């Protein structure tokens, strides 16, 4: 089966009022567990690869792996998406390697550390959109910078993320600027900043509206009801996985992620793509640790990987069900990239800016 584009998938999700998890992948076991979960519940899925994943597995391996998953599970529409592209070259090389969608993250400069100017973000995102749409690929842009409203900082644990202290203005996407950004860049999906950050250490307590600004999403959705919104940093950092890791020799300090019920509220307010990496890492690592502790004489990696895949599959099934993704795969007829390119060229996919509903 041809891979689906992000735009076609999120248009379907919007029409039917569901969200789609975008799970990060780096290897075969993650791919198998995620797509098996999708197949079990009849869900489409977004598999996304970071620049780190591309250098870990290699573009050729990733492409063949995802094509193999599509061949093994033809009933599952799979979108292959570049996560946090830092410049045009990253986005175009992804498309050349079979990705059907790219994120041009112009909220930061190419070093993925320096906050970028608004004009830089608009210009680079627009350039990527023109080129990607010409070949039918989709584009996610980002406005606002991911980081904690508690500390004003981006997560330290992943290699990318703004350096230094960020202001509230930078950490919360401005709804009026979001309208201008979508109009000028014509991106297919918009990643917004609302207090979430990458990694496990998002919040020092169960988040309330002060530190997880769901109101910002509501305000953006009010001005851009037809734009597909993306929530990054959306791992829930489940307590049972923290406990599993710590019960098996891990030393993760107590932490809180984004509660699944908050994501469900987001989906009701136009969030269509929900980025999850940390939870998947924790699911697998928790089982590796358990196995290593329970069977110190074990050395067959499959004995570690099988329970790790099962734990990941359970997690993914839960997210497909909670986000309403389950039950929709069979109804999706995948449109190829050539046809998507023709639709962009005809203006059929231009952003619809419905003015503020209240106006
Ligand atoms: O953007 C953050 C994702 O969790 C990817 O992380 O760059 O370590 O692969 P990574
Ligand atoms: P988490 O670290 O919360 O899983 O976020 C992943 C993400 O946003 C990838 O782009
Ligand atoms: Zn992200």
mmCIF file of C-alpha atoms and ligand atoms in Angstrom:
data_model
loop_
_atom_site.group_PDB
_atom_site.id
_atom_site.type_symbol
_atom_site.label_atom_id
_atom_site.label_comp_id
_atom_site.label_asym_id
_atom_site.label_seq_id
_atom_site.Cartn_x
_atom_site.Cartn_y
_atom_site.Cartn_z
ATOM 1 C CA UNK A 1 0.000 0.000 0.000
ATOM 2 C CA UNK A 2 1.233 3.520 -0.772
ATOM 3 C CA UNK A 3 2.050 5.583 2.287
ATOM 4 C CA UNK A 4 -0.528 8.223 3.127
ATOM 5 C CA UNK A 5 0.293 11.915 3.353
ATOM 6 C CA UNK A 6 -0.181 13.788 6.591
ATOM 7 C CA UNK A 7 -2.596 16.167 4.894
ATOM 8 C CA UNK A 8 -4.948 13.454 3.665
ATOM 9 C CA UNK A 9 -4.869 11.693 7.038
ATOM 10 C CA UNK A 10 -5.497 14.815 9.117
ATOM 11 C CA UNK A 11 -8.268 15.975 6.774
ATOM 12 C CA UNK A 12 -9.973 12.636 7.455
ATOM 13 C CA UNK A 13 -9.357 12.983 11.199
ATOM 14 C CA UNK A 14 -10.860 16.478 11.202
ATOM 15 C CA UNK A 15 -13.891 15.358 9.238
ATOM 16 C CA UNK A 16 -14.542 12.579 11.747
ATOM 17 C CA UNK A 17 -13.384 14.382 14.913
ATOM 18 C CA UNK A 18 -10.454 12.211 15.993
ATOM 19 C CA UNK A 19 -6.735 12.671 16.690
ATOM 20 C CA UNK A 20 -3.815 10.649 15.347
ATOM 21 C CA UNK A 21 -0.817 9.727 17.492
ATOM 22 C CA UNK A 22 2.555 10.358 15.851
ATOM 23 C CA UNK A 23 4.944 7.849 17.364
ATOM 24 C CA UNK A 24 8.704 8.249 16.938
ATOM 25 C CA UNK A 25 10.524 5.248 15.538
ATOM 26 C CA UNK A 26 14.170 4.294 15.296
ATOM 27 C CA UNK A 27 14.128 0.531 14.795
ATOM 28 C CA UNK A 28 12.183 -2.493 13.604
ATOM 29 C CA UNK A 29 10.831 -3.497 16.993
ATOM 30 C CA UNK A 30 9.217 -0.102 17.561
ATOM 31 C CA UNK A 31 7.760 -0.143 14.047
ATOM 32 C CA UNK A 32 6.329 -3.649 14.456
ATOM 33 C CA UNK A 33 4.802 -2.969 17.876
ATOM 34 C CA UNK A 34 3.186 0.307 16.796
ATOM 35 C CA UNK A 35 1.767 -0.978 13.522
ATOM 36 C CA UNK A 36 0.558 -4.235 15.114
ATOM 37 C CA UNK A 37 -1.342 -2.106 17.627
ATOM 38 C CA UNK A 38 -2.799 -0.023 14.797
ATOM 39 C CA UNK A 39 -3.844 -3.140 12.876
ATOM 40 C CA UNK A 40 -5.474 -4.638 15.969
ATOM 41 C CA UNK A 41 -7.773 -1.637 16.390
ATOM 42 C CA UNK A 42 -8.206 -0.588 12.727
ATOM 43 C CA UNK A 43 -6.340 2.704 13.181
ATOM 44 C CA UNK A 44 -4.230 4.763 10.763
ATOM 45 C CA UNK A 45 -0.888 5.906 12.175
ATOM 46 C CA UNK A 46 1.890 8.456 11.802
ATOM 47 C CA UNK A 47 5.423 7.083 12.173
ATOM 48 C CA UNK A 48 7.897 9.910 12.583
ATOM 49 C CA UNK A 49 11.658 9.924 12.427
ATOM 50 C CA UNK A 50 13.806 12.609 14.020
ATOM 51 C CA UNK A 51 17.146 13.624 12.547
ATOM 52 C CA UNK A 52 18.636 11.433 15.281
ATOM 53 C CA UNK A 53 16.548 8.464 14.127
ATOM 54 C CA UNK A 54 17.666 9.004 10.543
ATOM 55 C CA UNK A 55 21.317 8.927 11.499
ATOM 56 C CA UNK A 56 20.781 5.988 13.901
ATOM 57 C CA UNK A 57 18.983 3.696 11.450
ATOM 58 C CA UNK A 58 19.956 5.271 8.118
ATOM 59 C CA UNK A 59 17.524 6.608 5.525
ATOM 60 C CA UNK A 60 17.624 3.467 3.407
ATOM 61 C CA UNK A 61 16.848 1.235 6.376
ATOM 62 C CA UNK A 62 14.023 3.496 7.557
ATOM 63 C CA UNK A 63 12.448 3.650 4.119
ATOM 64 C CA UNK A 64 12.579 -0.103 3.589
ATOM 65 C CA UNK A 65 11.386 -0.765 7.112
ATOM 66 C CA UNK A 66 8.327 1.420 6.750
ATOM 67 C CA UNK A 67 7.600 0.069 3.261
ATOM 68 C CA UNK A 68 7.822 -3.450 4.725
ATOM 69 C CA UNK A 69 5.398 -2.521 7.508
ATOM 70 C CA UNK A 70 2.985 -1.156 4.892
ATOM 71 C CA UNK A 71 3.301 -4.413 2.955
ATOM 72 C CA UNK A 72 2.799 -6.555 6.075
ATOM 73 C CA UNK A 73 -0.193 -4.530 7.269
ATOM 74 C CA UNK A 74 -1.909 -3.289 4.084
ATOM 75 C CA UNK A 75 -5.043 -2.335 5.995
ATOM 76 C CA UNK A 76 -3.167 0.295 8.035
ATOM 77 C CA UNK A 77 -2.670 3.694 6.370
ATOM 78 C CA UNK A 78 0.845 4.749 7.437
ATOM 79 C CA UNK A 79 2.246 8.262 7.135
ATOM 80 C CA UNK A 80 6.050 8.616 7.298
ATOM 81 C CA UNK A 81 6.887 12.035 8.707
ATOM 82 C CA UNK A 82 10.122 13.961 9.365
ATOM 83 C CA UNK A 83 10.045 15.151 12.981
ATOM 84 C CA UNK A 84 11.624 18.586 13.691
ATOM 85 C CA UNK A 85 13.326 19.285 10.370
ATOM 86 C CA UNK A 86 15.926 21.986 11.116
ATOM 87 C CA UNK A 87 16.464 23.298 7.577
ATOM 88 C CA UNK A 88 15.411 22.854 3.959
ATOM 89 C CA UNK A 89 18.009 20.169 3.201
ATOM 90 C CA UNK A 90 16.687 17.914 5.977
ATOM 91 C CA UNK A 91 13.141 18.245 4.660
ATOM 92 C CA UNK A 92 14.006 17.668 1.004
ATOM 93 C CA UNK A 93 16.268 14.682 1.696
ATOM 94 C CA UNK A 94 13.460 13.136 3.762
ATOM 95 C CA UNK A 95 11.047 13.477 0.838
ATOM 96 C CA UNK A 96 13.660 11.980 -1.484
ATOM 97 C CA UNK A 97 13.839 9.015 0.887
ATOM 98 C CA UNK A 98 10.122 8.298 0.772
ATOM 99 C CA UNK A 99 8.753 10.454 3.580
ATOM 100 C CA UNK A 100 5.261 11.695 2.714
ATOM 101 C CA UNK A 101 5.387 14.569 5.167
ATOM 102 C CA UNK A 102 7.907 16.878 6.817
ATOM 103 C CA UNK A 103 8.014 19.210 9.762
ATOM 104 C CA UNK A 104 9.926 22.398 9.072
ATOM 105 C CA UNK A 105 10.606 23.632 12.600
ATOM 106 C CA UNK A 106 11.431 27.276 12.020
ATOM 107 C CA UNK A 107 10.664 28.257 15.603
ATOM 108 C CA UNK A 108 14.374 27.708 16.187
ATOM 109 C CA UNK A 109 17.299 28.433 13.927
ATOM 110 C CA UNK A 110 19.156 25.654 12.144
ATOM 111 C CA UNK A 111 21.157 24.824 15.294
ATOM 112 C CA UNK A 112 17.837 23.950 16.999
ATOM 113 C CA UNK A 113 18.932 26.000 19.994
ATOM 114 C CA UNK A 114 18.562 29.667 19.040
ATOM 115 C CA UNK A 115 15.034 31.092 19.001
ATOM 116 C CA UNK A 116 14.336 32.285 15.448
ATOM 117 C CA UNK A 117 12.672 35.518 14.372
ATOM 118 C CA UNK A 118 9.100 35.406 13.110
ATOM 119 C CA UNK A 119 10.203 36.469 9.622
ATOM 120 C CA UNK A 120 12.813 33.707 9.463
ATOM 121 C CA UNK A 121 10.163 31.158 10.476
ATOM 122 C CA UNK A 122 7.634 32.377 7.887
ATOM 123 C CA UNK A 123 10.206 32.504 5.074
ATOM 124 C CA UNK A 124 11.736 29.073 5.579
ATOM 125 C CA UNK A 125 8.407 27.364 6.219
ATOM 126 C CA UNK A 126 6.920 28.958 3.111
ATOM 127 C CA UNK A 127 9.866 27.824 0.977
ATOM 128 C CA UNK A 128 9.514 24.243 2.218
ATOM 129 C CA UNK A 129 5.758 24.299 1.658
ATOM 130 C CA UNK A 130 6.143 25.416 -1.965
ATOM 131 C CA UNK A 131 8.665 22.672 -2.717
ATOM 132 C CA UNK A 132 6.899 19.904 -0.754
ATOM 133 C CA UNK A 133 3.485 20.634 -2.178
ATOM 134 C CA UNK A 134 4.909 20.566 -5.714
ATOM 135 C CA UNK A 135 5.570 16.847 -5.172
ATOM 136 C CA UNK A 136 2.475 16.199 -3.045
ATOM 137 C CA UNK A 137 4.182 15.983 0.365
ATOM 138 C CA UNK A 138 2.695 17.664 3.425
ATOM 139 C CA UNK A 139 4.249 20.240 5.740
ATOM 140 C CA UNK A 140 3.911 20.855 9.466
ATOM 141 C CA UNK A 141 5.129 24.237 10.702
ATOM 142 C CA UNK A 142 5.714 25.352 14.287
ATOM 143 C CA UNK A 143 4.886 28.686 15.856
ATOM 144 C CA UNK A 144 5.901 29.320 19.453
ATOM 145 C CA UNK A 145 8.721 27.554 21.258
ATOM 146 C CA UNK A 146 8.342 24.357 23.255
ATOM 147 C CA UNK A 147 9.314 24.721 26.876
ATOM 148 C CA UNK A 148 8.133 24.672 30.449
ATOM 149 C CA UNK A 149 5.924 27.447 31.802
ATOM 150 C CA UNK A 150 7.234 26.491 35.263
ATOM 151 C CA UNK A 151 10.911 27.086 34.511
ATOM 152 C CA UNK A 152 10.929 29.006 31.214
ATOM 153 C CA UNK A 153 13.309 26.398 29.827
ATOM 154 C CA UNK A 154 13.229 23.734 27.136
ATOM 155 C CA UNK A 155 13.868 20.143 28.160
ATOM 156 C CA UNK A 156 17.553 19.563 28.786
ATOM 157 C CA UNK A 157 17.496 15.870 28.044
ATOM 158 C CA UNK A 158 17.051 15.897 24.275
ATOM 159 C CA UNK A 159 19.676 17.302 21.978
ATOM 160 C CA UNK A 160 17.408 19.949 20.485
ATOM 161 C CA UNK A 161 15.544 22.664 22.295
ATOM 162 C CA UNK A 162 15.918 26.377 22.922
ATOM 163 C CA UNK A 163 18.818 27.474 25.083
ATOM 164 C CA UNK A 164 18.371 30.003 27.881
ATOM 165 C CA UNK A 165 15.247 31.385 29.512
ATOM 166 C CA UNK A 166 12.180 31.859 27.361
ATOM 167 C CA UNK A 167 9.476 34.459 27.977
ATOM 168 C CA UNK A 168 5.779 33.624 28.319
ATOM 169 C CA UNK A 169 5.295 35.255 24.893
ATOM 170 C CA UNK A 170 7.694 32.779 23.330
ATOM 171 C CA UNK A 171 6.260 29.797 25.208
ATOM 172 C CA UNK A 172 2.642 30.420 24.211
ATOM 173 C CA UNK A 173 1.619 30.630 20.549
ATOM 174 C CA UNK A 174 -0.146 33.894 19.782
ATOM 175 C CA UNK A 175 -3.528 33.162 18.124
ATOM 176 C CA UNK A 176 -3.486 36.230 15.833
ATOM 177 C CA UNK A 177 0.057 35.496 14.718
ATOM 178 C CA UNK A 178 -1.029 31.900 14.081
ATOM 179 C CA UNK A 179 -3.620 33.129 11.565
ATOM 180 C CA UNK A 180 -0.991 35.218 9.770
ATOM 181 C CA UNK A 181 1.494 32.307 9.849
ATOM 182 C CA UNK A 182 -0.893 29.788 8.307
ATOM 183 C CA UNK A 183 -2.041 32.275 5.649
ATOM 184 C CA UNK A 184 1.504 33.138 4.651
ATOM 185 C CA UNK A 185 3.148 29.726 4.861
ATOM 186 C CA UNK A 186 0.180 27.611 3.726
ATOM 187 C CA UNK A 187 1.381 24.785 5.950
ATOM 188 C CA UNK A 188 -0.902 21.764 6.314
ATOM 189 C CA UNK A 189 -0.617 21.456 10.087
ATOM 190 C CA UNK A 190 0.506 23.839 12.813
ATOM 191 C CA UNK A 191 2.491 22.803 15.882
ATOM 192 C CA UNK A 192 1.687 25.122 18.753
ATOM 193 C CA UNK A 193 3.347 25.897 22.078
ATOM 194 C CA UNK A 194 1.201 25.603 25.206
ATOM 195 C CA UNK A 195 3.615 24.630 27.980
ATOM 196 C CA UNK A 196 4.503 21.115 26.863
ATOM 197 C CA UNK A 197 8.125 20.139 26.406
ATOM 198 C CA UNK A 198 10.024 17.103 25.182
ATOM 199 C CA UNK A 199 11.185 14.321 27.440
ATOM 200 C CA UNK A 200 10.062 12.882 30.768
ATOM 201 C CA UNK A 201 10.457 15.953 33.008
ATOM 202 C CA UNK A 202 7.643 18.189 31.793
ATOM 203 C CA UNK A 203 5.892 19.183 35.009
ATOM 204 C CA UNK A 204 6.799 19.064 38.705
ATOM 205 C CA UNK A 205 3.162 18.367 39.614
ATOM 206 C CA UNK A 206 0.003 17.169 37.927
ATOM 207 C CA UNK A 207 -0.506 20.017 35.456
ATOM 208 C CA UNK A 208 -3.299 22.543 35.789
ATOM 209 C CA UNK A 209 -4.181 25.437 33.475
ATOM 210 C CA UNK A 210 -1.280 27.542 34.843
ATOM 211 C CA UNK A 211 1.403 25.247 33.507
ATOM 212 C CA UNK A 212 -0.451 23.446 30.701
ATOM 213 C CA UNK A 213 -2.236 26.186 28.778
ATOM 214 C CA UNK A 214 -5.082 24.335 27.099
ATOM 215 C CA UNK A 215 -6.804 27.738 26.846
ATOM 216 C CA UNK A 216 -4.184 28.733 24.277
ATOM 217 C CA UNK A 217 -5.274 25.827 22.080
ATOM 218 C CA UNK A 218 -8.914 26.882 22.430
ATOM 219 C CA UNK A 219 -8.040 30.462 21.431
ATOM 220 C CA UNK A 220 -6.073 29.305 18.367
ATOM 221 C CA UNK A 221 -8.820 26.896 17.327
ATOM 222 C CA UNK A 222 -11.356 29.678 17.638
ATOM 223 C CA UNK A 223 -9.424 31.764 15.096
ATOM 224 C CA UNK A 224 -8.319 28.843 12.911
ATOM 225 C CA UNK A 225 -11.114 26.258 13.124
ATOM 226 C CA UNK A 226 -10.022 24.570 9.874
ATOM 227 C CA UNK A 227 -6.314 24.249 10.699
ATOM 228 C CA UNK A 228 -4.955 20.932 11.947
ATOM 229 C CA UNK A 229 -3.180 21.616 15.249
ATOM 230 C CA UNK A 230 -0.249 19.548 16.516
ATOM 231 C CA UNK A 231 0.682 18.979 20.162
ATOM 232 C CA UNK A 232 4.342 18.154 20.671
ATOM 233 C CA UNK A 233 5.713 16.875 23.943
ATOM 234 C CA UNK A 234 2.529 14.876 24.509
ATOM 235 C CA UNK A 235 3.827 11.890 26.407
ATOM 236 C CA UNK A 236 1.836 11.214 29.536
ATOM 237 C CA UNK A 237 4.841 9.742 31.395
ATOM 238 C CA UNK A 238 2.556 7.124 32.973
ATOM 239 C CA UNK A 239 3.054 6.434 36.657
ATOM 240 C CA UNK A 240 3.025 2.671 36.101
ATOM 241 C CA UNK A 241 5.983 2.972 33.724
ATOM 242 C CA UNK A 242 7.914 5.208 36.147
ATOM 243 C CA UNK A 243 7.210 2.578 38.816
ATOM 244 C CA UNK A 244 8.241 -0.301 36.544
ATOM 245 C CA UNK A 245 11.546 1.393 35.723
ATOM 246 C CA UNK A 246 12.249 2.311 39.346
ATOM 247 C CA UNK A 247 11.262 -1.119 40.668
ATOM 248 C CA UNK A 248 13.893 -2.634 38.391
ATOM 249 C CA UNK A 249 16.882 -0.576 39.434
ATOM 250 C CA UNK A 250 16.001 2.663 37.601
ATOM 251 C CA UNK A 251 16.345 6.053 39.249
ATOM 252 C CA UNK A 252 13.814 8.311 37.578
ATOM 253 C CA UNK A 253 12.799 11.184 39.863
ATOM 254 C CA UNK A 254 9.005 11.561 40.219
ATOM 255 C CA UNK A 255 7.597 13.540 37.302
ATOM 256 C CA UNK A 256 4.374 14.355 35.459
ATOM 257 C CA UNK A 257 3.506 14.375 31.764
ATOM 258 C CA UNK A 258 0.466 15.492 29.796
ATOM 259 C CA UNK A 259 -2.593 13.623 31.141
ATOM 260 C CA UNK A 260 -4.397 11.700 28.401
ATOM 261 C CA UNK A 261 -7.656 13.429 29.369
ATOM 262 C CA UNK A 262 -6.059 16.810 28.533
ATOM 263 C CA UNK A 263 -5.089 15.473 25.105
ATOM 264 C CA UNK A 264 -8.684 14.309 24.638
ATOM 265 C CA UNK A 265 -9.804 17.890 25.379
ATOM 266 C CA UNK A 266 -7.253 19.119 22.845
ATOM 267 C CA UNK A 267 -8.645 16.786 20.191
ATOM 268 C CA UNK A 268 -12.074 18.300 20.781
ATOM 269 C CA UNK A 269 -10.398 21.694 20.083
ATOM 270 C CA UNK A 270 -8.759 20.878 16.753
ATOM 271 C CA UNK A 271 -5.636 18.949 17.790
ATOM 272 C CA UNK A 272 -5.210 16.293 15.103
ATOM 273 C CA UNK A 273 -1.601 15.113 15.536
ATOM 274 C CA UNK A 274 -0.266 14.114 18.947
ATOM 275 C CA UNK A 275 3.507 13.559 19.234
ATOM 276 C CA UNK A 276 4.633 10.750 21.525
ATOM 277 C CA UNK A 277 8.178 9.457 21.928
ATOM 278 C CA UNK A 278 9.091 9.396 25.626
ATOM 279 C CA UNK A 279 6.233 7.053 26.625
ATOM 280 C CA UNK A 280 7.354 4.565 23.969
ATOM 281 C CA UNK A 281 10.931 4.720 25.237
ATOM 282 C CA UNK A 282 9.757 4.178 28.810
ATOM 283 C CA UNK A 283 7.541 1.227 27.850
ATOM 284 C CA UNK A 284 10.421 -0.626 26.216
ATOM 285 C CA UNK A 285 13.071 0.330 28.740
ATOM 286 C CA UNK A 286 10.832 -0.674 31.653
ATOM 287 C CA UNK A 287 10.614 -4.203 30.273
ATOM 288 C CA UNK A 288 14.341 -4.371 29.447
ATOM 289 C CA UNK A 289 15.100 -3.466 33.046
ATOM 290 C CA UNK A 290 12.573 -5.914 34.488
ATOM 291 C CA UNK A 291 13.983 -8.741 32.418
ATOM 292 C CA UNK A 292 17.567 -7.869 33.255
ATOM 293 C CA UNK A 293 16.771 -7.821 36.956
ATOM 294 C CA UNK A 294 14.592 -10.938 37.002
ATOM 295 C CA UNK A 295 16.857 -13.019 34.759
ATOM 296 C CA UNK A 296 20.442 -11.854 35.199
ATOM 297 C CA UNK A 297 21.659 -14.932 33.308
ATOM 298 C CA UNK A 298 19.628 -14.087 30.162
ATOM 299 C CA UNK A 299 21.576 -12.947 27.098
ATOM 300 C CA UNK A 300 19.238 -13.555 24.141
ATOM 301 C CA UNK A 301 18.128 -10.028 23.082
ATOM 302 C CA UNK A 302 14.796 -11.392 21.867
ATOM 303 C CA UNK A 303 13.909 -12.321 25.430
ATOM 304 C CA UNK A 304 14.185 -8.596 26.253
ATOM 305 C CA UNK A 305 12.615 -7.302 23.071
ATOM 306 C CA UNK A 306 9.465 -9.454 23.059
ATOM 307 C CA UNK A 307 8.060 -8.133 26.367
ATOM 308 C CA UNK A 308 9.299 -4.650 25.424
ATOM 309 C CA UNK A 309 7.286 -4.786 22.183
ATOM 310 C CA UNK A 310 4.225 -6.055 24.045
ATOM 311 C CA UNK A 311 4.408 -3.167 26.524
ATOM 312 C CA UNK A 312 4.742 -0.690 23.651
ATOM 313 C CA UNK A 313 1.863 -2.303 21.763
ATOM 314 C CA UNK A 314 -0.378 -2.005 24.843
ATOM 315 C CA UNK A 315 0.509 1.668 25.199
ATOM 316 C CA UNK A 316 -0.181 2.402 21.517
ATOM 317 C CA UNK A 317 -3.510 0.559 21.528
ATOM 318 C CA UNK A 318 -4.601 2.647 24.476
ATOM 319 C CA UNK A 319 -3.718 5.900 22.694
ATOM 320 C CA UNK A 320 -5.483 4.829 19.461
ATOM 321 C CA UNK A 321 -8.598 4.087 21.496
ATOM 322 C CA UNK A 322 -8.486 7.194 23.683
ATOM 323 C CA UNK A 323 -7.777 9.554 20.767
ATOM 324 C CA UNK A 324 -10.644 8.086 18.713
ATOM 325 C CA UNK A 325 -8.260 6.870 15.977
ATOM 326 C CA UNK A 326 -9.441 3.276 16.318
ATOM 327 C CA UNK A 327 -12.002 2.069 13.800
ATOM 328 C CA UNK A 328 -11.142 4.564 11.042
ATOM 329 C CA UNK A 329 -8.455 2.838 8.949
ATOM 330 C CA UNK A 330 -10.777 0.791 6.764
ATOM 331 C CA UNK A 331 -12.652 3.853 5.528
ATOM 332 C CA UNK A 332 -9.521 5.647 4.256
ATOM 333 C CA UNK A 333 -8.677 5.288 0.560
ATOM 334 C CA UNK A 334 -5.081 6.418 0.260
ATOM 335 C CA UNK A 335 -4.476 9.104 -2.364
ATOM 336 C CA UNK A 336 -1.006 9.057 -3.955
ATOM 337 C CA UNK A 337 1.422 11.973 -3.829
ATOM 338 C CA UNK A 338 0.974 12.814 -7.543
ATOM 339 C CA UNK A 339 -2.741 13.310 -6.993
ATOM 340 C CA UNK A 340 -2.039 15.379 -3.857
ATOM 341 C CA UNK A 341 0.360 17.551 -5.906
ATOM 342 C CA UNK A 342 -2.362 18.094 -8.513
ATOM 343 C CA UNK A 343 -4.820 19.111 -5.779
ATOM 344 C CA UNK A 344 -2.363 21.635 -4.322
ATOM 345 C CA UNK A 345 -1.681 23.029 -7.799
ATOM 346 C CA UNK A 346 -5.421 23.447 -8.389
ATOM 347 C CA UNK A 347 -5.749 25.364 -5.110
ATOM 348 C CA UNK A 348 -8.079 22.710 -3.691
ATOM 349 C CA UNK A 349 -6.035 22.431 -0.485
ATOM 350 C CA UNK A 350 -5.462 26.124 0.188
ATOM 351 C CA UNK A 351 -5.907 27.085 3.837
ATOM 352 C CA UNK A 352 -9.410 28.119 4.715
ATOM 353 C CA UNK A 353 -9.274 31.016 7.076
ATOM 354 C CA UNK A 354 -12.718 31.205 8.569
ATOM 355 C CA UNK A 355 -12.661 34.427 10.551
ATOM 356 C CA UNK A 356 -13.122 34.242 14.301
ATOM 357 C CA UNK A 357 -16.386 32.395 14.800
ATOM 358 C CA UNK A 358 -17.456 35.014 17.313
ATOM 359 C CA UNK A 359 -16.991 37.852 14.787
HETATM 360 O O1 LIG B 1 11.812 15.679 19.231
HETATM 361 C C1 LIG B 1 12.018 14.865 20.094
HETATM 362 C C2 LIG B 1 11.862 13.422 19.877
HETATM 363 O O2 LIG B 1 11.643 12.807 21.115
HETATM 364 C C3 LIG B 1 13.041 12.823 19.139
HETATM 365 O O3 LIG B 1 14.127 12.638 19.956
HETATM 366 O O4 LIG B 1 16.098 13.463 18.624
HETATM 367 O O5 LIG B 1 16.381 11.836 20.532
HETATM 368 O O6 LIG B 1 15.354 11.083 18.383
HETATM 369 P P1 LIG B 1 15.591 12.240 19.335
HETATM 370 P P1 LIG B 2 7.541 13.492 24.137
HETATM 371 O O1 LIG B 2 8.952 13.670 24.597
HETATM 372 O O2 LIG B 2 6.563 14.072 25.115
HETATM 373 O O3 LIG B 2 7.225 12.084 23.820
HETATM 374 O O4 LIG B 2 7.351 14.348 22.789
HETATM 375 C C1 LIG B 2 7.774 13.850 21.552
HETATM 376 C C2 LIG B 2 7.723 14.891 20.474
HETATM 377 O O5 LIG B 2 7.142 15.949 20.588
HETATM 378 C C3 LIG B 2 8.438 14.553 19.231
HETATM 379 O O6 LIG B 2 8.395 15.607 18.304
HETATM 380 ZN ZN1 LIG B 3 8.460 17.539 19.151
#
